[in-house]
Coordinates of C-alpha atoms and ligand atoms in Angstrom, one line a residue:
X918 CA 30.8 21.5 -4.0
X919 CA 27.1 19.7 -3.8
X920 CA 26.7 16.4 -4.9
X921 CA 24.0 15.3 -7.3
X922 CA 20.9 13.5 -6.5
X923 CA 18.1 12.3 -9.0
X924 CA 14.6 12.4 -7.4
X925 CA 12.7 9.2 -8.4
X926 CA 9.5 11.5 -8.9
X927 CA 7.5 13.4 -11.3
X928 CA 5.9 15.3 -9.1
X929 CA 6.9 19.1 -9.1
X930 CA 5.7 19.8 -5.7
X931 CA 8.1 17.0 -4.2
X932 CA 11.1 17.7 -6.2
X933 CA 10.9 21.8 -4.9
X934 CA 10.4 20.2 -1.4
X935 CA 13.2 18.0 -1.4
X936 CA 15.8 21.0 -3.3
X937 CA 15.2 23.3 -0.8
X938 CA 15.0 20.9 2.0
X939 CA 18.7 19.5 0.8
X940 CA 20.5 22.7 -0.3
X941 CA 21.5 23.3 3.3
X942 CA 23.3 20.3 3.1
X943 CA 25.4 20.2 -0.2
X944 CA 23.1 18.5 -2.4
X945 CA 21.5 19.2 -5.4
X946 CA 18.7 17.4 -6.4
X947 CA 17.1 17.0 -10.1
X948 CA 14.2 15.4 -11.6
X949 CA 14.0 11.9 -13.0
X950 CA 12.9 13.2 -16.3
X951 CA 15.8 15.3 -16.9
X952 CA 16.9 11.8 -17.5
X953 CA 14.6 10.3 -19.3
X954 CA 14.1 7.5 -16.8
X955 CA 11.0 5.0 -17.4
X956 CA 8.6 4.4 -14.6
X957 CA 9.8 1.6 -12.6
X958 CA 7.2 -1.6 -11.9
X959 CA 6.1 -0.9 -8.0
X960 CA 5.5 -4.6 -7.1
X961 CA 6.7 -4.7 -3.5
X962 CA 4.4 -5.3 -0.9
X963 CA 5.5 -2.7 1.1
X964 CA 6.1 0.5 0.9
X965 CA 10.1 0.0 2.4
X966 CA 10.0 -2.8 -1.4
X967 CA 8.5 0.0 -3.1
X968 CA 10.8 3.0 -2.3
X969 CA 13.9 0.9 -2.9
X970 CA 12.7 -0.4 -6.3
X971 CA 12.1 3.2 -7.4
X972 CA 15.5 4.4 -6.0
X973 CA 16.9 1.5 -7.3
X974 CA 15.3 1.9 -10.9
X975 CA 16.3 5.6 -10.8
X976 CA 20.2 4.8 -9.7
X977 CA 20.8 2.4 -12.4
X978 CA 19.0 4.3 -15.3
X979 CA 21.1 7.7 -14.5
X980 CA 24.3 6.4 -12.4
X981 CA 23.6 8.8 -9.6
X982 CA 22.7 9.0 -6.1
X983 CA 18.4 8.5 -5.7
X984 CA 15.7 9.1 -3.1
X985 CA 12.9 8.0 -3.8
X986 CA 9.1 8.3 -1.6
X987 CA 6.8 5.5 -1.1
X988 CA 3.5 6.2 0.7
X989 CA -0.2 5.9 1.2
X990 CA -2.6 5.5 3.5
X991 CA -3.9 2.4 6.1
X992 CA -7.6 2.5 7.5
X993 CA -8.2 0.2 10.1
X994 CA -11.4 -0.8 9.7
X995 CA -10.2 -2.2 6.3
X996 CA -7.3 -4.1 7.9
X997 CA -5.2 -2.2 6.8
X998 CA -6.4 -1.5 3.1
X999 CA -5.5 0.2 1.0
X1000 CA -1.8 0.5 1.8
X1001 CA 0.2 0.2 -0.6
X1002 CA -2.1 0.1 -3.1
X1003 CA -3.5 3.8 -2.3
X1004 CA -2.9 4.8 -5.4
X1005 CA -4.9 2.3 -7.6
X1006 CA -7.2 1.6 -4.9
X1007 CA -10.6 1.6 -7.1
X1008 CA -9.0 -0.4 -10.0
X1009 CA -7.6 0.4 -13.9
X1010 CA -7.4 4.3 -14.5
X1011 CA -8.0 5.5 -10.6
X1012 CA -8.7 8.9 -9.4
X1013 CA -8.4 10.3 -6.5
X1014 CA -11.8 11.2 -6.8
X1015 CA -12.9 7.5 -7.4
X1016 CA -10.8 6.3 -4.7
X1017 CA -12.6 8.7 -2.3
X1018 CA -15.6 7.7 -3.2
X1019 CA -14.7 3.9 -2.8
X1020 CA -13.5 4.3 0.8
X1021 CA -16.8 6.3 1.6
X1022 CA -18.5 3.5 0.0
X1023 CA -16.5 0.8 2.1
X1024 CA -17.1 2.5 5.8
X1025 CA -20.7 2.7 5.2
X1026 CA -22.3 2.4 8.7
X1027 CA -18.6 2.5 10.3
X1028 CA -19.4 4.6 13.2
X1029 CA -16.3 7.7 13.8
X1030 CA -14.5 5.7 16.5
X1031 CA -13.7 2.8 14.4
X1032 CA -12.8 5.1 11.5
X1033 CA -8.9 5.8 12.2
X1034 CA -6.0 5.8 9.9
X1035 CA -3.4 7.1 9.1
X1036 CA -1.0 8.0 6.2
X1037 CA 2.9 5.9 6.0
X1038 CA 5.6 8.3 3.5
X1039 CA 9.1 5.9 3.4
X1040 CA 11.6 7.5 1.9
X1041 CA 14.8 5.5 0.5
X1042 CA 17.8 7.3 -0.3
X1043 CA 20.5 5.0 -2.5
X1044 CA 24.0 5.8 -2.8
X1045 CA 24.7 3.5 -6.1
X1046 CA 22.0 0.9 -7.1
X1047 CA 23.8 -2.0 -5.9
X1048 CA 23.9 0.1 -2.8
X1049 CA 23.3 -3.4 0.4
X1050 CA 22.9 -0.7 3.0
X1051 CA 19.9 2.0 1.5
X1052 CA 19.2 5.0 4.2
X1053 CA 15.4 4.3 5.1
X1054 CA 13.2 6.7 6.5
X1055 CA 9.6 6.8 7.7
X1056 CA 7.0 9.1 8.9
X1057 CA 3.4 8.2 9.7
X1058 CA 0.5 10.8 10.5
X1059 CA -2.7 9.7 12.5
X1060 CA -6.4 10.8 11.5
X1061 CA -9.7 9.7 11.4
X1062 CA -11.7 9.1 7.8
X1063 CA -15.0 11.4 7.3
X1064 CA -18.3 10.8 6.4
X1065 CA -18.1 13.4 3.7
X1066 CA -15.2 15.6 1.9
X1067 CA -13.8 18.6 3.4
X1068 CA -11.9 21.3 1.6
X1069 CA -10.3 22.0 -1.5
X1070 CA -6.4 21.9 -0.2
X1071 CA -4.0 19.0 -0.5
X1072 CA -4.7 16.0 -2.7
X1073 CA -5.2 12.4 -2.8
X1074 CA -7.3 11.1 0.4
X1075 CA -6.8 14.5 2.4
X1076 CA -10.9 16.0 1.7
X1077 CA -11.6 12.8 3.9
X1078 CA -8.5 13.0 6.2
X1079 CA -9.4 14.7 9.6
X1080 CA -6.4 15.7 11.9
X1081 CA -8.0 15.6 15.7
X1082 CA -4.7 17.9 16.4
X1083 CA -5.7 21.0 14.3
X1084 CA -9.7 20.2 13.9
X1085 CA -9.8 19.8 10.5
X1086 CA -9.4 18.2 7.1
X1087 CA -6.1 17.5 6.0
X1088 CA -7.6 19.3 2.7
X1089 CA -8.5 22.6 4.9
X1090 CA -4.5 22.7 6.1
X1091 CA -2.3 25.0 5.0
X1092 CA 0.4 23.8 2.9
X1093 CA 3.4 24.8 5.3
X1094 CA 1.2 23.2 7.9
X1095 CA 0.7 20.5 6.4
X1096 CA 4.4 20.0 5.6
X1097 CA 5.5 20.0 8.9
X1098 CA 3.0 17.7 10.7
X1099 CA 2.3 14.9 7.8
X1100 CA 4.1 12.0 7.4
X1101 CA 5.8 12.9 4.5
X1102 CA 7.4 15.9 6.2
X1103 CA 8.2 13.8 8.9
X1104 CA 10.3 11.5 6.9
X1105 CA 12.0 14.3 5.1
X1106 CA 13.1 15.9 8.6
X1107 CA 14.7 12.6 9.6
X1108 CA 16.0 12.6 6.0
X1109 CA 17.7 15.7 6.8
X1110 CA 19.2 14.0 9.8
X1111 CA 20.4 11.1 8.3
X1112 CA 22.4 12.5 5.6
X1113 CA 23.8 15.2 7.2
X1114 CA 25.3 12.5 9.7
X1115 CA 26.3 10.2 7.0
Ligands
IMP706 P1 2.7 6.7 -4.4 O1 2.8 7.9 -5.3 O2 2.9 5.4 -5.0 O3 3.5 6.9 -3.2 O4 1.2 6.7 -3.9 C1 0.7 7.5 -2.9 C2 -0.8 7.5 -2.8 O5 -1.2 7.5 -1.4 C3 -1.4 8.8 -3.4 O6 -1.8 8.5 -4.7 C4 -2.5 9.1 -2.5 O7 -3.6 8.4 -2.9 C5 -2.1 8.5 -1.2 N1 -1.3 9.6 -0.4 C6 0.0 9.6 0.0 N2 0.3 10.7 0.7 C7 -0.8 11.4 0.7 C8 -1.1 12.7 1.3 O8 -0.3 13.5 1.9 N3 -2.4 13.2 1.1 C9 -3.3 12.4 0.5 N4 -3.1 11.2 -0.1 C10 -1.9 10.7 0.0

């Protein structure tokens, strides 16, 4: 028998990720819209808040088991910024074309040794949504921002993303490579882990 999960996510390249990474294990997971559920306010501070509001939002809207993904990018330079707010980093109606461009704009003059980040993906995986003990999960992925976009691959900050391990943009990855070395694929493997133990 597999047990439902909703996916707090529109994205169709998660949701594929996450069904075939959970089959294995009994579960079968289905989109948020299936059910209609609203986009939940992302007001944590973190991207641990974050995850659990959107499991938590996703829980109580369909009464079902929810994982949920939280994740973005910290540059050092910036202390830090923009983190959580990787998304909506260059304001109202965002791109991730505008928020390349605004992190270009803010390392100006930054020389490469100084320019390191790296990506955070936490995962939160809620059993009801009054659920007091949430499995957490967290990958991070270390890289160093460019001085000018690279490739056409990936999405988000990955044209400005370079990965010292493989010599290249995280845009000029491919996508199975990618999966198994970011952050987000980390977080799914110890995912995996966790609720096959649980
Ligand atoms: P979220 O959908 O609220 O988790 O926002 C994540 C944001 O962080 C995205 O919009 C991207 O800007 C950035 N981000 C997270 N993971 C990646 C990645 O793997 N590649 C590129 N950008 C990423």
């Amino acid at each position: 028998m597999s047990h439902k999960v909703v996916l707090a996510s529109g994205n169709a390249g998660k949701l594929r990720e996450f069904q075939q990474l959970l089959a294995g294990v009994g579960f079968e997971v289905l989109p948020q819209s299936s059910f209609n559920v609203s986009n939940a306010d992302e007001t944590g501070t973190t991207f641990v808040e974050n995850a659990i509001i959107k499991a938590r939002h996703a829980c109580r809207e369909t009464g079902l088991p929810a994982i949920a993904d939280d994740s973005g990018i910290e540059v050092d330079a910036l202390n830090g910024r923009p983190g959580v707010y990787s998304a909506r980093y260059s304001g109202e109606g965002a791109t991730d074309e505008s928020n390349n461009q605004k992190l270009l704009q803010e390392l100006v003059g930054v020389p490469t040794e100084l320019r390191t980040a790296r990506y955070h993906a936490v995962l939160a995986y809620m059993r009801h949504a009054d659920d007091p003990t949430p499995i957490l999960c967290h990958g991070t992925w270390e890289g160093v921002i460019l001085t000018e976009a690279r490739g056409d691959g990936g999405f988000g900050y990955d044209p400005l993303f370079f990965v010292p391990t493989h010599n290249c943009a995280s845009a000029e990855l491919d996508k199975a490579e990618k999966n198994r070395i970011s952050h987000r694929g980390k977080a799914m493997q110890e995912l995996l882990q966790k609720i096959s133990r649980s």
